[in-house]
Amino acid sequence: MKTVVVTGANSGLGLYASKHLLQKGFTVVLACRNLQKASQAKKWLQKKTKKSPITENQIQIAQLDLASFNSIRKFCKALPTNNLYGIICNAGLTYSTPTRFTQDGVEETFGVNHLGHFLMVNLLLSQAQNLQRIAIVSSDAHNPETQQHFPPPNFEKVEDLAYPKDDYITNWEKEGSQRYANSKFCNVLFAYQLEQELKKTHREHILVNAYNPGFIPGTGLGRNTSPITHFMWFHVLPLFSRFSKAIRTADESGQSLARLISDVQVSGKYFDGAQEKPSSKASYDLVRAQRLWWRSEELAHLKINEQIE
Ligand SMILES: NC(=O)c1ccc[n+]([C@@H]2O[C@H](COP(=O)([O-])OP(=O)(O)OC[C@H]3O[C@@H](n4cnc5c(N)ncnc54)[C@H](OP(=O)(O)O)[C@@H]3O)[C@@H](O)[C@H]2O)c1
């Protein structure tokens, strides 16, 4: 039985991607920080997959808090990896309040969206012999050439992301968008550099791609936004998904995300929904990607024997 780990699988895109993976016959590990929410998601998935025959063991639950290195290490250690075929780095957040930190003192948007996934993937790579596919969920928020809603990614050093200086910040909503765009840019750099690292270690058979699910209002991503954005996100914008091509549903984007595990035959690419497209010009800066990789290793205290051999 081929197993796929989906982070943040209890809600939004991750939940629907899990549904499509189950329908394709995969076993899915719902890797969630809140086990109660994970159990509810399991029940929902059982109902939604009633027509396709899935077995009791096909949906598994595991606790994973990407805002804690300790939790990530525990999760990876406990996970049976013999059948691990795919990983979807989906969990993500944004907020518009003063800086929040992970348990390890790293700014939370960068810490969860990038650094936690970076550590988890590296740990799983060192122990999963049958791993074949990795999908890293980014966003077109990383790309100023295709969207204007988010500010262009902007940082000099990786330290600026992990340990930002807050003194000059007056507009937390704007800062939240900036940090989100930066973290989604890191997701693309990570995918591209991971492909390079896999080549260096002769593991080209593991295909890794970055993914933009498109604009999906109504998911939990909007929960920490200002009252106006919150209202539009949950109550107004989802109504337009039937009429506007610019708005996607978690179901359709979950389906194309699941295909990056089941169908894709390329690596080191960026997918916008079902279509392979170029990512931003800046994201092809391999020196920057390498620097992010090295600095992430240090920030996550990744030990030599924990890395890809
Ligand atoms: N919605 C969009 O328009 C859109 C557009 C582009 C990209 N994306 C990307 O799509 C991905 C999924 O987002 P979504 O829209 O589906 O939002 P969502 O419904 O809020 O899902 C995010 C998931 O991440 C989990 N999560 C947050 N912090 C975590 C942590 N510390 N440890 C483990 N899990 C954590 C959440 O768990 P809890 O429920 O416990 O908080 C939730 O399950 C994100 O990477 C996002 O950046 C979304």
PDB file of C-alpha atoms in Angstrom, residues 64-75 101-105 111-112 115-116 119:
ATOM      1  CA  LEU A  64       2.622  17.092  13.871  1.00  0.00           C
ATOM      2  CA  ASP A  65       3.133  20.663  15.012  1.00  0.00           C
ATOM      3  CA  LEU A  66       5.345  22.341  12.445  1.00  0.00           C
ATOM      4  CA  ALA A  67       5.953  25.162  14.906  1.00  0.00           C
ATOM      5  CA  SER A  68       8.041  22.812  17.060  1.00  0.00           C
ATOM      6  CA  PHE A  69      11.274  21.066  16.050  1.00  0.00           C
ATOM      7  CA  ASN A  70      10.669  18.617  18.867  1.00  0.00           C
ATOM      8  CA  SER A  71       7.222  17.693  17.520  1.00  0.00           C
ATOM      9  CA  ILE A  72       8.620  17.321  13.981  1.00  0.00           C
ATOM     10  CA  ARG A  73      11.384  15.002  15.171  1.00  0.00           C
ATOM     11  CA  LYS A  74       8.903  12.924  17.210  1.00  0.00           C
ATOM     12  CA  PHE A  75       6.539  12.665  14.249  1.00  0.00           C
ATOM     13  CA  PHE A 101       6.952  32.828  17.261  1.00  0.00           C
ATOM     14  CA  THR A 102       7.327  29.085  16.995  1.00  0.00           C
ATOM     15  CA  GLN A 103       8.312  27.110  20.088  1.00  0.00           C
ATOM     16  CA  ASP A 104      11.905  27.499  18.952  1.00  0.00           C
ATOM     17  CA  GLY A 105      11.738  31.286  18.724  1.00  0.00           C
ATOM     18  CA  GLY A 111       8.874  28.817  10.773  1.00  0.00           C
ATOM     19  CA  VAL A 112       5.764  26.829   9.809  1.00  0.00           C
ATOM     20  CA  LEU A 115      11.404  25.812   8.073  1.00  0.00           C
ATOM     21  CA  GLY A 116       9.222  23.137   9.696  1.00  0.00           C
ATOM     22  CA  LEU A 119      13.216  19.812   8.618  1.00  0.00           C
TER      23      LEU A 119
END
